[in-house]
Amino acid sequence: GTGPFRFESCQPNSTVRLVRNEHYWGGSPALDSVTFVVVRDDQSLFTRLRTGQIDVADGLSYHDQQLVTQRYGFSGITLTGAESQEYVGINVTHPELADVRLRQAIAYAIDRPRIINDVFRGSGYTVNLPWPKWSPAYRAEANSTYTRDLDKARALVAQVGSIPTLTLDYSTQGNDRVIAEIVQSNLADVGIEVRLVPNDQTQQSSKLIGGKFDGLWLLQHAFAQFTPSTLAVSAYPFNAAKNSSNYSNPAYSAAAEAAWTVRDSSSPEALAAYRELDRAWLHDLFLVEIGVVLRQVATAPSVGNVDWDRRNQLHLAGTYLNSPGKQ
């Protein structure tokens, strides 16, 4: 192909080996080869990095990432521009969740700082809107609309009246089980009982795409790291034409279309469209944002110049190893 490396071999579910493409248009890369190793166990990934079996670990738990960089001398790379957002999705066609007061109670009940600080080890920040801080659509003041306020949440629940037990679907992969338990506890504090429903990644994705969650669900979304207009026309949780919450609003659709058709993403016209989207998210709450999560990678001290793109893909054309004889 035309990339910096060319395919040499693979072992299914184990490794893929790429070797230097001497004819790469951007210049021959420094590395002789790159071997991608599939590691399915968090502890094994941590051990392989520490013992020098691998040079780069993508996908360490946030606890292990903190440990290897702060205690064991490995380098940490924050993939700025490739952030994702943790959120609670809401099926607004559910009989009880159709009442926006209950959705507001959920937004007030969630302990966002605890999730960001305890689960993600501070690698992120709380938000009410999906935009990362560097986005032209970001507004700091809007992200304090819903903070943890048990009195407000309980008052709203009291207005709604008796609420049956709701379901909260979560993926068994990654941190979501822990986050789901925190959210479950947060909601119990204000009188909302939640039953957790674990799904493997395939089940969770299928329910997301089909809008098949019964009540609440927990996931991370992307697309906010691209041009802001892409969010409401591309991401399943936000898509104005058909979204996972089964939410429909002509004003929201009009704002999504307006944002999409403005050529300059930082123009006054674009910013006005983003504000209309913000109003729908903050008022209608068909999903509740928890926080922006910063993706991190750990590398051996010998590794230099790792690059990446907004899709969380590592780019190794300019990467080098500065240990003699280790390329």
Tab-separated table of C-alpha atoms in Angstrom, residues 3 64 68 93 109 120-121 131-132 135 160 170-171 177 197-199 202 207 237 246 250-251 260 274 311 318 320:
chain	number	residue	atom	x	y	z
A	3	GLY	CA	1.408	3.778	4.124
A	64	ASP	CA	-2.550	1.070	35.810
A	68	VAL	CA	3.250	2.949	35.419
A	93	THR	CA	-40.616	6.779	25.188
A	109	ALA	CA	-28.411	13.124	41.179
A	120	PHE	CA	-10.815	7.752	35.416
A	121	ARG	CA	-8.202	8.874	37.975
A	131	TRP	CA	-18.088	19.537	23.689
A	132	PRO	CA	-14.414	19.223	24.744
A	135	SER	CA	-14.071	22.920	20.617
A	160	VAL	CA	-43.402	12.802	39.566
A	170	TYR	CA	-24.029	-1.180	30.673
A	171	SER	CA	-21.186	-2.853	28.792
A	177	ARG	CA	-19.653	-1.755	35.536
A	197	VAL	CA	-28.402	-5.004	33.065
A	198	PRO	CA	-24.957	-6.202	31.897
A	199	ASN	CA	-24.377	-6.670	28.158
A	202	THR	CA	-21.945	-6.605	20.807
A	207	LYS	CA	-29.234	-1.960	21.430
A	237	PRO	CA	-27.056	9.030	20.702
A	246	ASN	CA	-36.178	7.689	20.336
A	250	PRO	CA	-38.527	19.652	14.923
A	251	ALA	CA	-36.536	22.472	16.571
A	260	TRP	CA	-24.464	21.007	9.237
A	274	TYR	CA	-24.686	25.044	18.383
A	311	ARG	CA	-10.204	8.547	15.768
A	318	GLY	CA	7.734	9.262	12.731
A	320	TYR	CA	11.614	5.897	16.832
